[in-house]
Amino acid sequence: MTDSPMPLVSVCLPAYNGQDYIETAIASVLNQSYGLFELVIVDDHSSDRTLDVIGRFADPRIRIIANPSRLGQMGNWNRALGEAGGRYVKLLPQDDELRPDCLQRQVECLEKPENGDIAMVCCAREIIDARGRALLKRSFGKRHGRLAGRQAVRACVRAGTNLIGEPAAVLFRSEAASRAGFFDDRDFYVIDLDYWCRMLQDGDLFVLPEVLCVFRVGRQSASFR
């Protein structure tokens, strides 16, 4: 038995052969100013030292799941999503990072009584290369604050890009995820945007203008491919 409070946030980190950057990703979660979270790491049968790196961390908020065989990216993302126990969920790719106030700012937004119909909150993000050098900043343009879900989807369609952001930039309600189902990779390069659009059919988006996460573009990343 434990007297520890239930986590309000589940940060789900799907991993596969991520030995190069996963230590930084994990540390960025453990260093959050907001502490009421669980970190669920699901390793997809890595063949490198990923599990050894994960094992260096001795924090009770970490839960490690090792798949006995490979599920592939979509399967592992969905396994991680299915393990989330918090009211709010964030999917953090293994080579990305959270800024220290990311969870604090996004949880504050979703916890406000007037934002009960907000399905998800996103933020601006810094894009870096494999060596950690800053390349550019991405955001929802000049928009910030509440945006009707269908309006947010239309804005992405008109822009021809994912304005909402990569998974690290988004915190969403678990109930919105339950309605949306699971990730679908029939169009692999918009797997995250497809999911955001489904969640925004029944809720609104809140856009934070601050840079609260880091998105890494490297030769081994799906984004680079």
Coordinates of N, CA and C in Angstrom, one line a residue:
M1 N 0.8 -1.2 0.0 CA 0.0 0.0 0.0 C 0.9 1.2 0.0
T2 N 0.3 2.3 -0.5 CA 1.1 3.6 -0.6 C 0.2 4.8 -0.3
D3 N 0.7 5.8 0.3 CA 0.0 7.0 0.6 C 0.2 8.1 -0.5
S4 N 0.9 7.7 -1.5 CA 1.2 8.7 -2.6 C 0.0 9.0 -3.3
P5 N -0.2 10.3 -3.6 CA -1.4 10.7 -4.4 C -1.4 10.2 -5.8
M6 N -2.6 10.0 -6.3 CA -2.7 9.6 -7.7 C -2.2 10.7 -8.6
P7 N -1.4 10.3 -9.6 CA -0.9 11.3 -10.5 C -2.0 12.0 -11.3
L8 N -1.9 13.3 -11.4 CA -2.9 14.0 -12.2 C -2.5 14.0 -13.7
V9 N -1.2 13.8 -14.0 CA -0.7 13.8 -15.4 C 0.1 12.5 -15.6
S10 N -0.2 12.0 -16.8 CA 0.6 10.8 -17.3 C 1.5 11.3 -18.4
V11 N 2.8 11.3 -18.3 CA 3.7 11.6 -19.4 C 4.1 10.2 -19.9
C12 N 3.7 9.9 -21.1 CA 4.0 8.6 -21.7 C 5.1 8.7 -22.7
L13 N 6.2 7.9 -22.5 CA 7.4 8.0 -23.3 C 7.6 6.7 -24.0
P14 N 7.2 6.6 -25.3 CA 7.4 5.3 -26.0 C 8.9 5.4 -26.6
A15 N 9.6 4.2 -26.4 CA 11.0 4.2 -26.7 C 11.3 3.1 -27.6
Y16 N 12.3 3.3 -28.5 CA 12.9 2.2 -29.3 C 14.3 2.7 -29.8
N17 N 15.3 1.9 -29.3 CA 16.7 2.2 -29.7 C 17.0 3.7 -29.5
G18 N 16.7 4.2 -28.3 CA 16.8 5.7 -28.1 C 17.9 6.0 -27.1
Q19 N 19.0 5.2 -27.1 CA 20.0 5.4 -26.1 C 20.7 6.8 -26.2
D20 N 20.7 7.4 -27.4 CA 21.4 8.7 -27.6 C 20.7 9.9 -26.8
Y21 N 19.4 9.9 -26.8 CA 18.7 11.1 -26.3 C 17.8 10.8 -25.1
I22 N 17.4 9.6 -24.9 CA 16.4 9.3 -23.9 C 16.7 9.8 -22.5
E23 N 18.0 9.8 -22.1 CA 18.3 10.2 -20.8 C 17.9 11.7 -20.7
T24 N 18.2 12.5 -21.7 CA 17.8 13.9 -21.7 C 16.3 14.1 -21.6
A25 N 15.6 13.3 -22.3 CA 14.1 13.3 -22.3 C 13.6 13.0 -20.9
I26 N 14.1 12.0 -20.3 CA 13.6 11.6 -19.0 C 13.9 12.7 -18.0
A27 N 15.2 13.2 -18.0 CA 15.6 14.2 -17.1 C 14.7 15.5 -17.2
S28 N 14.3 15.8 -18.4 CA 13.4 17.0 -18.6 C 12.1 16.8 -18.0
V29 N 11.6 15.6 -17.8 CA 10.3 15.3 -17.2 C 10.5 15.4 -15.6
L30 N 11.5 14.7 -15.1 CA 11.8 14.7 -13.7 C 12.1 16.1 -13.1
N31 N 12.6 17.0 -14.0 CA 12.9 18.3 -13.5 C 11.8 19.3 -13.7
Q32 N 10.6 18.9 -13.9 CA 9.4 19.8 -14.0 C 9.1 20.5 -12.7
S33 N 8.7 21.7 -12.8 CA 8.3 22.5 -11.6 C 7.0 21.9 -11.0
Y34 N 6.2 21.2 -11.9 CA 5.0 20.5 -11.4 C 5.3 19.1 -11.2
G35 N 4.9 18.6 -10.0 CA 5.4 17.2 -9.6 C 4.4 16.1 -9.6
L36 N 3.1 16.4 -9.7 CA 2.1 15.4 -9.6 C 1.9 14.6 -10.9
F37 N 2.9 13.9 -11.3 CA 2.8 13.1 -12.6 C 3.4 11.7 -12.4
E38 N 3.0 10.9 -13.4 CA 3.7 9.6 -13.5 C 4.4 9.6 -14.9
L39 N 5.6 9.0 -15.0 CA 6.3 8.9 -16.2 C 6.2 7.4 -16.7
V40 N 5.5 7.1 -17.7 CA 5.3 5.7 -18.2 C 6.2 5.6 -19.4
I41 N 7.2 4.7 -19.2 CA 8.2 4.5 -20.3 C 7.9 3.1 -20.9
V42 N 7.6 3.0 -22.2 CA 7.3 1.7 -22.8 C 8.4 1.5 -23.9
D43 N 9.2 0.5 -23.6 CA 10.3 0.2 -24.5 C 9.9 -0.9 -25.5
D44 N 10.0 -0.6 -26.8 CA 9.5 -1.5 -27.8 C 10.6 -2.5 -28.3
H45 N 11.1 -3.3 -27.3 CA 12.1 -4.3 -27.5 C 13.3 -3.8 -28.2
S46 N 13.9 -2.8 -27.6 CA 15.1 -2.1 -28.1 C 16.3 -3.1 -28.2
S47 N 17.1 -2.9 -29.2 CA 18.3 -3.8 -29.4 C 19.6 -3.0 -29.0
D48 N 19.5 -1.8 -28.5 CA 20.6 -1.0 -28.1 C 20.6 -0.9 -26.5
R49 N 21.2 0.1 -25.9 CA 21.3 0.2 -24.5 C 20.2 1.1 -23.9
T50 N 19.1 1.2 -24.6 CA 18.0 2.0 -24.1 C 17.5 1.6 -22.7
L51 N 17.3 0.4 -22.4 CA 16.9 -0.1 -21.1 C 17.9 0.2 -20.0
D52 N 19.2 0.0 -20.4 CA 20.2 0.3 -19.4 C 20.2 1.8 -19.0
V53 N 20.0 2.7 -20.0 CA 20.0 4.1 -19.7 C 18.8 4.4 -18.8
I54 N 17.6 3.8 -19.1 CA 16.4 4.1 -18.3 C 16.6 3.6 -16.9
G55 N 17.3 2.5 -16.8 CA 17.5 1.9 -15.4 C 18.4 2.7 -14.5
R56 N 19.1 3.7 -15.0 CA 19.9 4.6 -14.2 C 19.0 5.5 -13.3
F57 N 17.8 5.7 -13.6 CA 16.9 6.6 -12.9 C 16.1 5.8 -11.8
A58 N 16.3 6.3 -10.6 CA 15.5 5.6 -9.5 C 14.6 6.7 -8.9
D59 N 13.5 6.8 -9.6 CA 12.4 7.8 -9.2 C 11.1 7.0 -9.1
P60 N 10.4 7.1 -8.0 CA 9.2 6.4 -7.8 C 8.1 6.8 -8.8
R61 N 8.2 7.9 -9.5 CA 7.2 8.3 -10.4 C 7.4 7.6 -11.8
I62 N 8.5 6.9 -12.0 CA 8.7 6.2 -13.2 C 8.2 4.8 -13.2
R63 N 7.5 4.5 -14.3 CA 7.0 3.1 -14.5 C 7.5 2.6 -15.8
I64 N 8.2 1.5 -15.8 CA 8.9 1.0 -17.0 C 8.1 -0.3 -17.5
I65 N 7.8 -0.3 -18.8 CA 7.2 -1.5 -19.4 C 8.0 -1.9 -20.6
A66 N 8.4 -3.1 -20.6 CA 9.2 -3.6 -21.7 C 8.4 -4.6 -22.6
N67 N 8.2 -4.2 -23.8 CA 7.4 -5.1 -24.7 C 8.3 -6.4 -25.0
P68 N 7.7 -7.5 -25.0 CA 8.5 -8.8 -25.3 C 8.8 -8.9 -26.7
S69 N 8.1 -8.2 -27.6 CA 8.4 -8.2 -29.0 C 8.0 -6.8 -29.6
R70 N 8.5 -6.5 -30.8 CA 8.3 -5.2 -31.3 C 6.8 -5.0 -31.8
L71 N 6.3 -3.8 -31.4 CA 5.0 -3.4 -31.8 C 5.0 -2.4 -33.0
G72 N 6.2 -1.8 -33.2 CA 6.2 -0.7 -34.2 C 5.8 0.6 -33.6
Q73 N 6.1 1.7 -34.3 CA 5.8 3.0 -33.7 C 4.4 3.2 -33.3
M74 N 3.4 2.9 -34.2 CA 2.0 3.2 -33.8 C 1.6 2.2 -32.7
G75 N 2.0 1.0 -32.8 CA 1.6 0.0 -31.7 C 2.2 0.4 -30.4
N76 N 3.4 0.9 -30.4 CA 4.0 1.3 -29.1 C 3.4 2.6 -28.6
W77 N 3.1 3.6 -29.5 CA 2.5 4.8 -29.0 C 1.1 4.4 -28.4
N78 N 0.4 3.5 -29.0 CA -0.9 3.2 -28.5 C -0.8 2.4 -27.2
R79 N 0.2 1.5 -27.1 CA 0.5 0.8 -25.8 C 0.7 1.8 -24.7
A80 N 1.6 2.8 -25.0 CA 1.9 3.8 -24.0 C 0.6 4.6 -23.6
L81 N -0.2 5.0 -24.6 CA -1.4 5.7 -24.3 C -2.3 4.9 -23.5
G82 N -2.4 3.6 -23.7 CA -3.3 2.7 -23.0 C -2.9 2.6 -21.5
E83 N -1.6 2.8 -21.2 CA -1.1 2.7 -19.9 C -1.3 3.9 -19.0
A84 N -1.7 5.0 -19.6 CA -1.9 6.3 -18.9 C -3.0 6.2 -17.8
G85 N -2.7 6.6 -16.6 CA -3.6 6.6 -15.6 C -4.1 8.0 -15.1
G86 N -3.5 9.0 -15.7 CA -3.8 10.4 -15.2 C -5.0 11.0 -15.9
R87 N -5.5 12.1 -15.3 CA -6.6 12.8 -15.9 C -6.1 13.5 -17.2
Y88 N -4.8 13.9 -17.2 CA -4.3 14.6 -18.4 C -3.1 13.7 -18.9
V89 N -2.9 13.8 -20.2 CA -1.9 12.9 -20.8 C -1.0 13.7 -21.8
K90 N 0.3 13.4 -21.8 CA 1.2 13.9 -22.8 C 2.1 12.8 -23.3
L91 N 2.2 12.7 -24.6 CA 3.1 11.7 -25.3 C 4.4 12.4 -25.6
L92 N 5.5 11.9 -25.0 CA 6.8 12.5 -25.2 C 7.7 11.6 -26.0
P93 N 8.0 11.9 -27.3 CA 8.9 11.1 -28.0 C 10.3 11.1 -27.4
Q94 N 11.1 10.1 -27.6 CA 12.3 9.8 -26.8 C 13.4 10.8 -27.1
D95 N 13.4 11.6 -28.2 CA 14.4 12.5 -28.5 C 14.0 14.0 -28.3
D96 N 12.8 14.2 -27.7 CA 12.4 15.5 -27.4 C 12.5 15.9 -26.0
E97 N 12.3 17.1 -25.6 CA 12.4 17.6 -24.2 C 11.3 18.5 -23.8
L98 N 11.1 18.6 -22.5 CA 10.1 19.5 -22.0 C 10.9 20.6 -21.2
R99 N 10.5 21.9 -21.4 CA 11.1 23.0 -20.6 C 10.5 22.8 -19.2
P100 N 11.2 23.3 -18.2 CA 10.8 23.1 -16.8 C 9.4 23.4 -16.4
D101 N 8.8 24.4 -17.0 CA 7.5 24.9 -16.6 C 6.4 24.3 -17.5
C102 N 6.7 23.4 -18.4 CA 5.7 22.9 -19.4 C 4.5 22.4 -18.7
L103 N 4.6 21.4 -17.9 CA 3.5 20.7 -17.3 C 2.7 21.7 -16.4
Q104 N 3.4 22.6 -15.6 CA 2.8 23.5 -14.8 C 1.8 24.5 -15.6
R105 N 2.3 25.0 -16.6 CA 1.6 26.0 -17.4 C 0.4 25.3 -18.1
Q106 N 0.6 24.1 -18.6 CA -0.5 23.4 -19.4 C -1.5 22.9 -18.4
V107 N -1.1 22.3 -17.3 CA -2.1 21.9 -16.3 C -2.9 23.0 -15.8
E108 N -2.3 24.1 -15.5 CA -3.0 25.3 -15.0 C -4.2 25.7 -16.0
C109 N -3.9 25.6 -17.2 CA -4.8 26.0 -18.3 C -6.0 25.0 -18.2
L110 N -5.8 23.7 -18.2 CA -6.9 22.7 -18.2 C -7.6 22.7 -16.9
E111 N -7.0 23.1 -15.8 CA -7.7 23.0 -14.5 C -8.6 24.2 -14.2
K112 N -8.5 25.3 -15.1 CA -9.4 26.4 -14.8 C -10.9 26.0 -15.1
P113 N -11.8 26.4 -14.2 CA -13.2 26.0 -14.4 C -13.8 26.4 -15.7
E114 N -13.4 27.6 -16.2 CA -14.0 28.1 -17.4 C -13.4 27.3 -18.6
N115 N -12.4 26.5 -18.4 CA -11.8 25.7 -19.6 C -12.2 24.2 -19.6
G116 N -13.4 23.9 -19.0 CA -13.8 22.6 -18.9 C -14.1 21.9 -20.2
D117 N -14.3 22.7 -21.3 CA -14.6 22.2 -22.6 C -13.3 22.2 -23.5
I118 N -12.2 22.6 -22.9 CA -10.9 22.5 -23.6 C -10.4 21.1 -23.7
A119 N -10.3 20.5 -24.8 CA -9.9 19.1 -25.0 C -8.4 19.0 -24.8
M120 N -7.6 20.0 -25.3 CA -6.2 19.9 -25.3 C -5.6 21.3 -25.3
V121 N -4.4 21.4 -24.8 CA -3.6 22.7 -24.8 C -2.3 22.4 -25.5
C122 N -1.9 23.4 -26.3 CA -0.6 23.3 -27.0 C 0.3 24.5 -26.7
C123 N 1.5 24.4 -27.1 CA 2.5 25.5 -26.9 C 3.4 25.7 -28.0
A124 N 4.1 26.8 -28.0 CA 5.2 27.0 -29.0 C 6.4 26.0 -28.7
R125 N 7.2 25.7 -29.7 CA 8.3 24.8 -29.4 C 9.5 25.3 -30.2
E126 N 10.7 24.9 -29.6 CA 12.0 25.2 -30.3 C 12.4 24.0 -31.1
I127 N 12.8 24.1 -32.3 CA 13.3 23.0 -33.1 C 14.8 23.0 -33.0
I128 N 15.4 21.9 -32.7 CA 16.9 21.8 -32.6 C 17.4 20.6 -33.5
D129 N 18.7 20.6 -33.8 CA 19.2 19.6 -34.6 C 19.8 18.5 -33.7
A130 N 20.4 17.5 -34.3 CA 20.9 16.3 -33.6 C 21.9 16.7 -32.5
R131 N 22.6 17.8 -32.7 CA 23.6 18.2 -31.8 C 23.1 19.2 -30.7
G132 N 21.8 19.5 -30.8 CA 21.2 20.4 -29.8 C 21.2 21.8 -30.2
R133 N 21.6 22.2 -31.5 CA 21.7 23.5 -31.9 C 20.3 24.0 -32.4
A134 N 19.9 25.2 -31.9 CA 18.6 25.8 -32.2 C 18.5 26.1 -33.7
L135 N 17.4 25.7 -34.3 CA 17.2 25.9 -35.7 C 16.1 27.0 -35.9
L136 N 15.0 26.8 -35.3 CA 13.9 27.8 -35.4 C 12.8 27.6 -34.3
K137 N 11.9 28.4 -34.3 CA 10.8 28.3 -33.3 C 9.5 28.1 -34.2
R138 N 8.6 27.2 -33.7 CA 7.3 27.0 -34.3 C 6.2 27.2 -33.3
S139 N 5.1 27.8 -33.8 CA 4.0 28.0 -33.0 C 2.7 28.1 -33.8
F140 N 1.6 28.4 -33.2 CA 0.3 28.5 -33.9 C 0.2 29.9 -34.6
G141 N 1.3 30.4 -35.0 CA 1.2 31.8 -35.6 C 1.0 32.8 -34.6
K142 N 0.2 33.8 -34.9 CA -0.1 34.9 -33.9 C -1.3 34.6 -33.0
R143 N -1.9 33.4 -33.2 CA -3.0 33.1 -32.4 C -2.6 32.5 -31.0
H144 N -3.3 32.9 -30.0 CA -3.1 32.3 -28.7 C -4.5 32.4 -27.9
G145 N -4.6 31.6 -26.9 CA -5.8 31.6 -26.1 C -6.7 30.5 -26.7
R146 N -8.0 30.6 -26.4 CA -9.0 29.6 -26.8 C -9.3 29.7 -28.3
L147 N -9.4 28.5 -28.9 CA -9.7 28.4 -30.3 C -10.7 27.3 -30.5
A148 N -11.8 27.5 -31.1 CA -12.8 26.5 -31.3 C -12.1 25.3 -32.0
G149 N -12.5 24.1 -31.6 CA -11.8 22.9 -32.2 C -11.9 22.8 -33.7
R150 N -13.0 23.0 -34.3 CA -13.1 22.9 -35.7 C -12.4 24.1 -36.4
Q151 N -12.4 25.2 -35.8 CA -11.6 26.3 -36.3 C -10.1 26.0 -36.3
A152 N -9.6 25.4 -35.3 CA -8.2 25.0 -35.2 C -7.9 24.0 -36.3
V153 N -8.8 23.0 -36.6 CA -8.5 22.1 -37.6 C -8.5 22.8 -39.0
R154 N -9.4 23.7 -39.2 CA -9.5 24.4 -40.5 C -8.2 25.2 -40.7
A155 N -7.7 25.8 -39.6 CA -6.5 26.6 -39.7 C -5.3 25.7 -40.1
C156 N -5.2 24.5 -39.6 CA -4.1 23.6 -40.0 C -4.3 23.2 -41.5
V157 N -5.5 22.9 -41.9 CA -5.8 22.6 -43.3 C -5.3 23.7 -44.2
R158 N -5.7 24.9 -43.9 CA -5.4 26.1 -44.7 C -3.9 26.3 -44.8
A159 N -3.2 26.1 -43.6 CA -1.8 26.3 -43.6 C -1.0 25.2 -44.2
G160 N -1.7 24.0 -44.4 CA -1.0 22.9 -45.0 C 0.1 22.3 -44.0
T161 N 0.0 22.5 -42.7 CA 0.9 22.0 -41.8 C 0.3 21.8 -40.4
N162 N 1.0 21.2 -39.5 CA 0.6 20.9 -38.2 C 0.9 22.1 -37.3
L163 N -0.1 23.1 -37.2 CA 0.1 24.2 -36.4 C 0.0 23.9 -34.9
I164 N -0.7 22.9 -34.5 CA -0.9 22.5 -33.1 C 0.4 22.0 -32.5
G165 N 1.2 21.3 -33.3 CA 2.5 20.9 -32.8 C 2.7 19.4 -32.7
E166 N 3.9 19.0 -32.4 CA 4.3 17.6 -32.2 C 3.8 17.1 -30.9
P167 N 3.8 15.8 -30.6 CA 3.3 15.3 -29.3 C 3.8 16.0 -28.1
A168 N 5.1 16.4 -28.0 CA 5.6 17.0 -26.8 C 5.0 18.3 -26.5
A169 N 4.4 19.0 -27.5 CA 3.8 20.3 -27.3 C 2.4 20.3 -26.8
V170 N 1.8 19.1 -26.7 CA 0.4 19.0 -26.4 C 0.1 18.2 -25.1
L171 N -0.8 18.7 -24.3 CA -1.3 18.0 -23.2 C -2.8 17.9 -23.4
F172 N -3.4 16.7 -23.3 CA -4.8 16.5 -23.6 C -5.5 15.7 -22.5
R173 N -6.8 15.9 -22.4 CA -7.6 15.2 -21.4 C -7.7 13.7 -21.8
S174 N -7.6 12.9 -20.8 CA -7.8 11.4 -21.0 C -9.2 11.1 -21.6
E175 N -10.2 11.8 -21.1 CA -11.5 11.6 -21.6 C -11.7 11.9 -23.1
A176 N -10.9 13.0 -23.5 CA -10.9 13.3 -25.0 C -10.2 12.2 -25.8
A177 N -9.2 11.6 -25.2 CA -8.5 10.5 -25.9 C -9.4 9.3 -26.0
S178 N -10.1 9.1 -24.9 CA -11.0 7.9 -25.0 C -12.1 8.0 -26.1
R179 N -12.5 9.2 -26.3 CA -13.5 9.4 -27.4 C -12.8 9.3 -28.8
A180 N -11.6 9.8 -28.9 CA -10.9 9.8 -30.1 C -10.4 8.4 -30.5
G181 N -10.2 7.5 -29.6 CA -9.6 6.2 -29.9 C -8.1 6.2 -29.8
F182 N -7.5 5.5 -30.7 CA -6.0 5.3 -30.7 C -5.4 6.0 -32.0
F183 N -4.1 6.1 -31.9 CA -3.3 6.6 -33.1 C -3.5 5.7 -34.3
D184 N -3.5 6.3 -35.4 CA -3.7 5.5 -36.7 C -2.6 6.0 -37.7
D185 N -1.7 5.1 -38.1 CA -0.6 5.4 -39.0 C -0.9 5.1 -40.5
R186 N -2.1 5.1 -40.9 CA -2.4 4.9 -42.3 C -1.8 6.0 -43.1
D187 N -1.7 7.2 -42.6 CA -0.9 8.3 -43.2 C 0.2 8.6 -42.1
F188 N 1.3 8.0 -42.2 CA 2.3 8.0 -41.1 C 2.8 9.4 -40.8
Y189 N 2.9 10.3 -41.8 CA 3.5 11.6 -41.6 C 2.5 12.6 -41.0
V190 N 1.3 12.2 -40.8 CA 0.4 13.1 -40.0 C -0.3 12.3 -38.9
I191 N 0.4 11.3 -38.4 CA -0.2 10.5 -37.3 C -0.6 11.3 -36.1
D192 N 0.2 12.3 -35.7 CA -0.2 13.1 -34.6 C -1.3 14.1 -34.9
L193 N -1.2 14.8 -36.1 CA -2.2 15.7 -36.5 C -3.6 15.1 -36.7
D194 N -3.6 13.9 -37.2 CA -4.8 13.1 -37.4 C -5.5 12.9 -36.0
Y195 N -4.7 12.6 -35.0 CA -5.2 12.4 -33.7 C -5.7 13.6 -33.1
W196 N -5.0 14.7 -33.2 CA -5.5 16.0 -32.7 C -6.8 16.4 -33.3
C197 N -6.9 16.2 -34.6 CA -8.2 16.6 -35.3 C -9.3 15.8 -34.8
R198 N -9.1 14.5 -34.5 CA -10.2 13.7 -34.0 C -10.6 14.2 -32.6
M199 N -9.7 14.5 -31.8 CA -10.0 15.0 -30.4 C -10.7 16.4 -30.5
L200 N -10.4 17.2 -31.5 CA -11.0 18.5 -31.5 C -12.3 18.5 -32.2
Q201 N -12.9 17.4 -32.5 CA -14.3 17.3 -33.0 C -15.2 17.5 -31.8
D202 N -14.8 17.2 -30.6 CA -15.7 17.3 -29.4 C -15.1 18.2 -28.4
G203 N -14.2 19.1 -28.7 CA -13.6 20.0 -27.7 C -12.8 21.1 -28.4
D204 N -12.4 22.1 -27.6 CA -11.7 23.2 -28.1 C -10.2 23.1 -27.8
L205 N -9.4 24.0 -28.4 CA -8.0 24.0 -28.2 C -7.6 25.3 -27.5
F206 N -6.6 25.2 -26.6 CA -6.1 26.4 -26.0 C -4.6 26.5 -26.4
V207 N -4.2 27.7 -26.9 CA -2.9 27.9 -27.5 C -2.1 28.7 -26.5
L208 N -1.0 28.2 -26.0 CA -0.1 29.0 -25.2 C 1.1 29.5 -26.1
P209 N 1.4 30.8 -26.0 CA 2.4 31.3 -26.9 C 3.9 31.0 -26.5
E210 N 4.0 30.6 -25.2 CA 5.4 30.3 -24.7 C 6.0 29.1 -25.3
V211 N 7.4 29.1 -25.5 CA 8.1 27.9 -25.9 C 8.3 27.1 -24.6
L212 N 7.6 25.9 -24.6 CA 7.6 25.1 -23.4 C 8.1 23.7 -23.7
C213 N 8.6 23.4 -24.9 CA 9.2 22.1 -25.2 C 10.2 22.3 -26.4
V214 N 11.0 21.2 -26.6 CA 12.0 21.2 -27.6 C 11.8 20.0 -28.5
F215 N 11.8 20.2 -29.8 CA 11.5 19.1 -30.7 C 12.8 18.9 -31.5
R216 N 13.4 17.7 -31.4 CA 14.7 17.4 -32.1 C 14.5 16.8 -33.5
V217 N 15.2 17.3 -34.4 CA 15.2 16.8 -35.8 C 16.5 16.2 -36.0
G218 N 16.6 14.8 -36.1 CA 17.9 14.1 -36.4 C 17.7 13.1 -37.4
R219 N 18.8 12.5 -37.9 CA 18.7 11.6 -39.0 C 18.0 10.3 -38.7
Q220 N 17.9 10.0 -37.4 CA 17.2 8.8 -37.0 C 15.7 9.1 -36.6
S221 N 15.3 10.3 -36.6 CA 13.9 10.6 -36.2 C 12.9 10.4 -37.4
A222 N 11.7 10.2 -37.0 CA 10.7 10.0 -38.1 C 10.5 11.3 -38.8
S223 N 10.6 12.5 -38.1 CA 10.5 13.8 -38.8 C 11.5 14.0 -39.9
F224 N 12.7 13.6 -39.6 CA 13.8 13.8 -40.6 C 13.5 12.9 -41.8
R225 N 13.0 11.7 -41.6 CA 12.7 10.8 -42.7 C 11.6 11.4 -43.5

